[in-house]
Coordinates of C-alpha atoms in Angstrom, one line a residue:
Chain A
M1 CA -67.6 97.7 -111.4
R2 CA -64.9 95.1 -112.2
S3 CA -62.1 97.2 -113.5
K4 CA -58.5 96.4 -112.6
T5 CA -58.2 99.6 -110.6
A6 CA -61.1 98.8 -108.4
E7 CA -59.7 95.3 -107.6
F8 CA -56.3 96.8 -106.9
V9 CA -57.7 99.4 -104.6
V10 CA -59.8 96.8 -102.8
G11 CA -56.6 94.7 -102.4
L12 CA -54.8 97.7 -100.9
F13 CA -57.8 98.2 -98.6
I14 CA -57.6 94.7 -97.2
L15 CA -53.8 94.9 -96.9
A16 CA -54.3 98.2 -94.9
G17 CA -56.7 96.4 -92.6
I18 CA -54.3 93.6 -91.9
A19 CA -51.5 96.1 -91.3
A20 CA -53.7 98.0 -88.9
L21 CA -54.4 94.8 -87.0
A22 CA -50.7 94.0 -86.8
L23 CA -50.0 97.6 -85.6
L24 CA -52.7 97.3 -83.0
A25 CA -51.3 93.9 -81.8
F26 CA -47.7 95.0 -81.5
K27 CA -47.8 98.8 -80.7
V28 CA -50.9 99.1 -78.7
S29 CA -51.4 95.8 -76.8
G30 CA -47.8 95.1 -76.3
T31 CA -47.8 91.5 -77.7
G32 CA -44.2 90.8 -78.6
H33 CA -43.4 92.6 -75.4
I34 CA -40.9 91.2 -72.9
M35 CA -43.3 88.5 -71.9
S36 CA -43.7 86.6 -75.2
R37 CA -40.1 85.5 -75.2
K38 CA -39.2 82.5 -73.1
T39 CA -39.9 82.9 -69.4
Y40 CA -39.5 80.7 -66.4
E41 CA -41.8 80.7 -63.4
V42 CA -40.9 81.1 -59.7
N43 CA -43.0 81.1 -56.6
A44 CA -43.1 83.8 -53.9
V45 CA -45.0 83.8 -50.7
F46 CA -46.4 86.9 -49.0
D47 CA -48.6 87.7 -46.0
N48 CA -50.3 90.5 -47.7
V49 CA -50.2 91.4 -51.4
G50 CA -52.0 94.7 -51.0
G51 CA -53.2 95.9 -54.4
L52 CA -50.9 93.7 -56.5
K53 CA -52.5 92.5 -59.6
P54 CA -51.6 89.9 -62.3
R55 CA -49.4 91.3 -65.1
A56 CA -47.8 93.8 -62.6
T57 CA -44.2 94.4 -63.2
V58 CA -41.4 92.4 -61.5
S59 CA -38.2 94.4 -61.4
L60 CA -34.7 94.0 -60.1
G61 CA -32.7 97.2 -59.5
G62 CA -35.5 99.2 -61.2
V63 CA -35.2 97.2 -64.5
E64 CA -38.3 95.2 -65.6
I65 CA -37.4 91.5 -65.7
G66 CA -40.8 89.9 -65.8
Q67 CA -44.5 90.0 -64.8
V68 CA -46.7 88.6 -62.1
K69 CA -48.5 85.6 -63.6
S70 CA -51.0 84.7 -61.0
I71 CA -51.9 85.3 -57.3
Q72 CA -53.5 82.6 -55.3
L73 CA -54.4 82.1 -51.6
D74 CA -52.9 78.9 -50.1
P75 CA -55.8 77.4 -48.3
D76 CA -53.7 75.6 -45.7
S77 CA -51.2 78.2 -44.6
L78 CA -53.5 81.2 -45.5
E79 CA -50.6 83.0 -47.2
A80 CA -50.7 84.6 -50.6
N81 CA -48.9 82.5 -53.3
V82 CA -47.6 84.7 -56.1
T83 CA -46.3 83.1 -59.4
L84 CA -43.7 85.3 -61.2
S85 CA -42.8 84.9 -64.8
I86 CA -39.2 86.1 -65.3
N87 CA -37.6 86.5 -68.7
Q88 CA -35.1 83.7 -69.6
K89 CA -32.2 86.0 -70.2
Y90 CA -32.1 86.9 -66.5
N91 CA -31.1 83.4 -65.4
A92 CA -28.4 84.3 -62.8
I93 CA -30.6 85.6 -60.0
P94 CA -29.3 84.2 -56.7
D95 CA -31.9 82.0 -55.0
D96 CA -31.8 83.8 -51.7
S97 CA -33.1 87.0 -53.3
T98 CA -36.0 88.6 -51.5
P99 CA -39.1 89.8 -53.3
S100 CA -40.9 92.7 -51.8
I101 CA -44.1 94.5 -52.9
L102 CA -43.5 98.2 -53.6
T103 CA -45.6 101.1 -54.8
Q104 CA -44.9 103.1 -57.9
G105 CA -44.7 106.7 -56.7
L106 CA -46.7 107.3 -53.5
L107 CA -50.2 106.1 -54.4
G108 CA -49.5 104.2 -57.6
A109 CA -49.9 100.6 -58.6
N110 CA -48.1 97.9 -56.8
Y111 CA -45.2 96.0 -58.3
I112 CA -42.7 93.5 -57.1
G113 CA -39.1 94.5 -56.6
I114 CA -36.4 91.8 -56.1
I115 CA -33.5 92.5 -53.9
P116 CA -30.6 90.2 -55.1
G117 CA -29.3 87.9 -52.5
A118 CA -25.6 87.3 -51.5
D119 CA -25.2 83.7 -52.7
V120 CA -22.3 83.5 -55.0
D121 CA -22.7 79.8 -55.9
P122 CA -23.3 79.9 -59.7
D123 CA -25.7 76.9 -59.3
A124 CA -27.8 78.5 -56.6
V125 CA -29.9 80.6 -59.0
L126 CA -33.7 80.9 -59.6
K127 CA -34.9 78.3 -62.1
Q128 CA -38.3 77.2 -63.3
G129 CA -40.4 76.3 -60.3
S130 CA -38.0 77.7 -57.7
K131 CA -39.5 78.9 -54.4
M132 CA -38.2 82.3 -53.4
M133 CA -37.4 83.5 -49.8
P134 CA -40.5 84.7 -48.0
G135 CA -41.3 88.1 -49.3
K136 CA -41.9 91.5 -47.7
S137 CA -45.6 92.3 -47.7
A138 CA -47.2 95.4 -49.1
M139 CA -47.4 98.5 -47.1
I140 CA -51.0 99.0 -46.2
L141 CA -51.8 102.7 -45.8
E142 CA -54.6 102.1 -43.2
N143 CA -52.3 100.1 -40.9
L144 CA -49.7 102.9 -41.1
I145 CA -52.3 105.5 -40.2
G146 CA -53.5 103.3 -37.3
Q147 CA -50.0 103.0 -36.0
L148 CA -49.5 106.7 -36.3
I149 CA -52.7 107.5 -34.4
Y150 CA -51.9 104.9 -31.7
G151 CA -48.4 106.4 -31.4
M152 CA -49.8 109.9 -31.0
K153 CA -52.3 108.8 -28.4
S154 CA -49.7 107.1 -26.3
D155 CA -47.4 110.2 -26.6
K156 CA -50.3 112.3 -25.3
K157 CA -50.9 109.9 -22.4
D158 CA -47.2 110.1 -21.4
D159 CA -47.4 113.9 -21.5
A160 CA -50.6 113.9 -19.4
K161 CA -48.8 111.6 -16.8
T162 CA -45.7 113.7 -16.5
T163 CA -47.2 117.2 -16.5
P164 CA -48.9 117.2 -13.0
A165 CA -45.6 115.8 -11.5
T166 CA -43.5 118.6 -13.1
I167 CA -45.9 121.2 -11.8
T168 CA -46.0 119.8 -8.2
S169 CA -42.2 119.3 -8.2
Q170 CA -41.5 122.9 -8.9
Chain B
M1 CA -111.2 101.8 -78.3
I2 CA -111.7 98.6 -80.2
T3 CA -110.0 100.0 -83.3
A4 CA -107.0 101.1 -81.3
I5 CA -106.5 97.6 -79.9
Q6 CA -107.1 96.2 -83.4
R7 CA -104.4 98.5 -84.7
L8 CA -102.0 97.4 -82.0
G9 CA -102.7 93.8 -82.9
R10 CA -102.1 94.6 -86.5
S11 CA -98.8 96.2 -85.9
G12 CA -97.7 93.3 -83.7
I13 CA -98.6 90.8 -86.5
D14 CA -96.8 93.0 -89.1
L15 CA -93.7 93.2 -86.9
T16 CA -93.5 89.5 -86.4
Q17 CA -94.1 88.9 -90.1
G18 CA -91.4 91.4 -91.0
L19 CA -88.9 89.7 -88.7
G20 CA -89.7 86.3 -90.2
R21 CA -89.4 87.7 -93.7
S22 CA -86.1 89.3 -93.0
G23 CA -84.8 86.1 -91.5
V24 CA -85.9 84.0 -94.6
F25 CA -84.5 86.7 -96.9
I26 CA -81.0 86.7 -95.3
A27 CA -81.0 83.0 -95.1
K28 CA -81.5 82.8 -98.9
A29 CA -78.7 85.4 -99.4
I30 CA -76.3 83.3 -97.3
V31 CA -77.2 79.8 -98.3
R32 CA -77.6 80.1 -102.1
P33 CA -74.3 79.0 -103.7
P34 CA -72.5 81.7 -105.7
Q35 CA -71.4 81.3 -109.3
L36 CA -67.7 81.6 -108.7
R37 CA -66.7 83.2 -111.9
Q38 CA -68.8 86.3 -111.5
W39 CA -68.8 86.2 -107.8
F40 CA -65.3 87.5 -107.2
G41 CA -65.8 90.5 -109.5
L42 CA -69.1 91.4 -107.9
L43 CA -67.7 91.1 -104.4
C44 CA -64.7 93.2 -105.2
G45 CA -66.9 95.9 -106.8
E46 CA -69.1 96.0 -103.7
I47 CA -66.2 96.1 -101.2
Y48 CA -64.9 99.1 -103.2
Q49 CA -68.3 100.8 -103.0
L50 CA -68.9 100.1 -99.3
G51 CA -65.4 100.0 -97.9
V52 CA -63.0 102.0 -99.9
L53 CA -65.3 104.9 -100.5
S54 CA -66.1 105.1 -96.8
L55 CA -62.4 105.4 -95.9
V56 CA -62.4 109.2 -96.1
I57 CA -65.1 109.8 -93.5
I58 CA -63.9 107.0 -91.2
L59 CA -60.2 108.1 -91.2
V60 CA -61.0 111.8 -90.7
S61 CA -63.5 111.0 -87.9
G62 CA -61.0 108.6 -86.3
L63 CA -58.3 111.3 -86.3
F64 CA -60.5 113.9 -84.7
I65 CA -62.0 111.5 -82.2
G66 CA -58.6 110.3 -81.1
M67 CA -57.4 113.9 -80.7
V68 CA -60.5 114.9 -78.7
V69 CA -60.4 111.9 -76.3
S70 CA -56.7 112.5 -75.7
L71 CA -57.3 116.2 -75.0
Q72 CA -60.3 115.7 -72.7
G73 CA -58.7 112.8 -71.0
Y74 CA -55.6 114.8 -70.3
H75 CA -57.5 117.6 -68.6
T76 CA -59.2 115.3 -66.2
L77 CA -56.2 113.0 -65.5
V78 CA -53.9 116.0 -64.8
K79 CA -56.0 116.8 -61.7
F80 CA -54.8 113.5 -60.2
A81 CA -51.3 113.8 -61.6
A82 CA -52.1 110.7 -63.6
Q83 CA -51.4 112.0 -67.1
P84 CA -49.0 109.2 -67.9
E85 CA -52.1 106.9 -67.9
L86 CA -53.4 108.9 -70.9
G87 CA -52.1 106.2 -73.2
S88 CA -54.2 103.5 -71.5
L89 CA -57.2 105.8 -71.3
L90 CA -57.1 106.5 -75.0
A91 CA -56.3 103.0 -76.2
L92 CA -58.9 101.3 -74.1
S93 CA -61.7 103.8 -74.9
I94 CA -61.0 103.6 -78.6
V95 CA -60.4 99.9 -79.0
R96 CA -63.1 98.7 -76.7
E97 CA -66.0 101.1 -77.4
L98 CA -65.5 104.2 -79.6
G99 CA -63.8 102.4 -82.5
P100 CA -66.4 99.7 -83.2
V101 CA -69.5 101.9 -82.3
I102 CA -68.6 105.1 -84.1
T103 CA -67.3 103.3 -87.2
A104 CA -70.5 101.3 -87.2
L105 CA -72.7 104.4 -86.9
L106 CA -70.8 106.2 -89.6
F107 CA -70.9 103.1 -91.8
A108 CA -74.7 102.8 -91.3
G109 CA -75.2 106.4 -92.2
R110 CA -73.0 106.3 -95.3
A111 CA -72.8 102.8 -96.7
G112 CA -76.1 101.5 -95.2
S113 CA -78.2 104.3 -96.6
A114 CA -76.4 104.0 -100.0
L115 CA -77.2 100.2 -100.0
T116 CA -80.8 100.7 -99.2
A117 CA -81.2 103.5 -101.8
E118 CA -79.5 101.5 -104.5
I119 CA -81.6 98.3 -103.9
G120 CA -84.8 100.3 -103.4
L121 CA -84.3 102.1 -106.7
M122 CA -83.6 98.8 -108.4
K123 CA -86.9 97.6 -107.0
A124 CA -88.8 100.8 -107.9
S125 CA -87.5 100.7 -111.5
D126 CA -88.4 96.9 -111.8
Q127 CA -84.8 95.9 -112.4
L128 CA -85.2 93.1 -109.7
A129 CA -88.4 91.9 -111.3
A130 CA -86.7 91.9 -114.8
M131 CA -83.8 89.9 -113.4
E132 CA -86.2 87.3 -112.0
M133 CA -87.9 87.0 -115.4
M134 CA -84.6 86.4 -117.1
A135 CA -84.0 83.5 -114.6
V136 CA -81.1 85.4 -112.9
D137 CA -81.5 85.1 -109.2
P138 CA -81.5 88.7 -107.9
I139 CA -80.7 87.6 -104.4
S140 CA -77.5 85.9 -105.2
K141 CA -76.5 88.4 -107.8
V142 CA -77.5 91.7 -106.1
I143 CA -78.0 91.1 -102.4
A144 CA -75.5 88.4 -101.4
P145 CA -72.3 90.3 -102.7
R146 CA -73.4 93.4 -100.9
F147 CA -74.1 91.4 -97.7
W148 CA -70.6 89.8 -97.7
A149 CA -68.9 93.0 -98.8
G150 CA -70.4 94.8 -95.8
I151 CA -69.3 92.0 -93.4
I152 CA -65.7 92.2 -94.8
S153 CA -65.5 96.0 -94.9
L154 CA -66.7 97.1 -91.5
P155 CA -64.1 95.2 -89.4
I156 CA -61.3 96.5 -91.6
L157 CA -62.7 100.1 -91.3
T158 CA -62.8 99.6 -87.5
L159 CA -59.2 98.6 -87.4
L160 CA -58.1 101.5 -89.5
F161 CA -60.2 103.9 -87.3
N162 CA -58.6 102.5 -84.2
V163 CA -55.1 103.0 -85.5
V164 CA -55.7 106.5 -86.8
A165 CA -57.4 107.5 -83.5
I166 CA -54.6 106.2 -81.3
Y167 CA -51.9 107.9 -83.3
G168 CA -53.9 111.1 -83.4
G169 CA -54.3 110.9 -79.7
Y170 CA -50.6 110.2 -79.4
F171 CA -49.7 113.3 -81.3
I172 CA -51.9 115.5 -79.2
G173 CA -51.0 113.9 -75.9
V174 CA -47.2 113.7 -76.3
H175 CA -46.3 116.4 -78.8
W176 CA -48.7 119.1 -77.8
L177 CA -49.7 118.4 -74.2
G178 CA -46.3 117.2 -73.0
V179 CA -47.2 113.7 -71.7
D180 CA -44.1 111.5 -71.5
G181 CA -43.9 109.4 -74.7
G182 CA -42.4 106.4 -73.0
A183 CA -44.9 106.3 -70.3
F184 CA -47.7 106.8 -72.8
W185 CA -46.9 103.7 -74.8
N186 CA -45.7 101.6 -71.8
N187 CA -48.9 102.1 -69.8
M188 CA -50.9 101.4 -72.9
H189 CA -49.0 98.1 -73.4
M190 CA -49.8 97.1 -69.9
A191 CA -53.4 98.0 -70.0
V192 CA -54.4 96.7 -73.4
N193 CA -54.7 92.9 -73.8
F194 CA -54.8 91.6 -77.3
R195 CA -57.3 88.8 -76.8
L196 CA -59.6 90.7 -74.4
D197 CA -59.6 94.1 -75.9
I198 CA -58.6 94.1 -79.6
V199 CA -60.2 90.8 -80.5
N200 CA -63.4 91.7 -78.7
G201 CA -63.5 95.0 -80.6
I202 CA -63.2 93.0 -83.8
I203 CA -66.0 90.7 -82.7
K204 CA -68.2 93.7 -81.9
S205 CA -67.5 95.2 -85.4
L206 CA -68.5 91.8 -87.0
V207 CA -71.7 91.7 -85.1
F208 CA -72.5 95.3 -86.1
A209 CA -71.6 94.6 -89.7
I210 CA -74.1 91.7 -89.9
A211 CA -76.8 93.9 -88.3
I212 CA -76.3 96.9 -90.4
T213 CA -75.9 95.1 -93.7
W214 CA -78.9 92.9 -93.0
I215 CA -81.1 95.8 -92.1
A216 CA -79.9 97.8 -95.1
V217 CA -80.5 95.2 -97.8
Y218 CA -83.8 94.1 -96.2
Q219 CA -85.1 97.6 -96.1
G220 CA -84.0 98.1 -99.7
Y221 CA -85.5 94.9 -101.0
Y222 CA -88.9 95.2 -99.3
S223 CA -89.2 99.0 -99.8
V224 CA -92.4 100.5 -101.3
P225 CA -91.5 100.8 -105.0
N226 CA -91.8 104.6 -105.4
P227 CA -89.6 107.6 -104.6
S228 CA -91.1 108.4 -101.2
G229 CA -90.9 104.7 -100.4
V230 CA -87.2 104.6 -101.1
S231 CA -86.6 107.6 -99.0
Q232 CA -88.5 106.2 -96.1
A233 CA -86.6 102.9 -96.4
T234 CA -83.3 104.8 -96.4
T235 CA -84.2 106.8 -93.3
K236 CA -85.5 103.6 -91.6
T237 CA -82.2 101.9 -92.3
V238 CA -80.1 104.6 -90.6
V239 CA -82.5 104.9 -87.6
V240 CA -83.0 101.2 -87.0
S241 CA -79.3 100.4 -87.6
S242 CA -78.2 103.0 -85.1
V243 CA -80.6 101.8 -82.4
F244 CA -79.5 98.2 -83.0
I245 CA -75.8 99.2 -82.9
L246 CA -76.1 100.9 -79.6
G247 CA -78.3 98.1 -78.1
L248 CA -76.1 95.3 -79.3
D249 CA -73.0 97.3 -78.1
F250 CA -74.5 97.3 -74.6
I251 CA -75.3 93.6 -74.6
L252 CA -71.9 92.7 -76.0
T253 CA -70.1 94.9 -73.5
A254 CA -72.0 93.3 -70.7
L255 CA -71.1 89.8 -71.9
M256 CA -67.5 90.7 -72.5
M257 CA -66.9 92.6 -69.3
G258 CA -68.6 89.8 -67.5
G259 CA -65.8 87.6 -68.9
W260 CA -66.7 85.2 -71.7

């Protein structure tokens, strides 16, 4: 079947396939997203990154300004070294800003929130390769529960110590 | 007892011979240089037959599968208040697994069986033998265009299936079930990686395309040249292709998830 109609339809078919690929690339996988424009990398150090993963959001004031590029353990200081990729257009972040690891919602994914620092010097901003101030580590649920239980136990011990005294003193 | 073991040995030898024959056959189809003037017309005609005419079943199935995955996913995710993740659930299931596999299964059933039947009938009615006698090589004129047409069509069909399924799921999830549209697309963007998910899906569909088309043309070419032989060959194409698709899918998924 070599008619012109068949060739045209096959051409349309192949074009539709290419269009579908482009649609998948841009609308589904988010290529062309914030991260494919120019970015610069900064380094942040944490004691505990919790559940933070690469490609997690980096936000300032709730607005997404970049992504986590990689997370590595520094073998000498045994601290977590996190590389952040920040979009070039946010190039006036003071270099004494503090990164902290927050949770989306209550039990959601971890992301990095940056609290801007107070340095007004226009040159003291984050640039490619800057090292940020030491960051606030992730909140580990188990540690919190442990603290709560320990707190409850010591409250009970205090109660147990004071109760006999109050009874006898009456 | 002895005849049973003999039969087992016979089937083993037949199987190995069959594998070798199919390998040599497909090597001939790939390696023989095409006559470029006729080649393009033949290829186009075959892409039309295999690809364009399969569009209806692929697109309709894609739409319904996207909608069902979205619906089922929503009802499970809503128990964990995680329904904004519906976008990532839908996109990852479709692009990584359901898209390539279901498109391949449908393609094997529709286009693969059509290929086998066509070539089998050509053999049964001695058209292939007549071509050989006229010094026209049936392999490069009949088999090779169909082989390459299958390899080109299936990835395109898979991509179209993926797009239709994801949009179908989007309409059900956002406009009917009330998932937040922004969260839907945003979470999808964060979860789907172009190189790891979409490209791997295309690689899977290419591998399936080679398997299905190879099995289909081989079964057709070496079918028993009578009506019941053609029907047996057609059934065998669909069954063997389906088993291979699912087996290869597992192997490829294991390789891809293991990070190649």
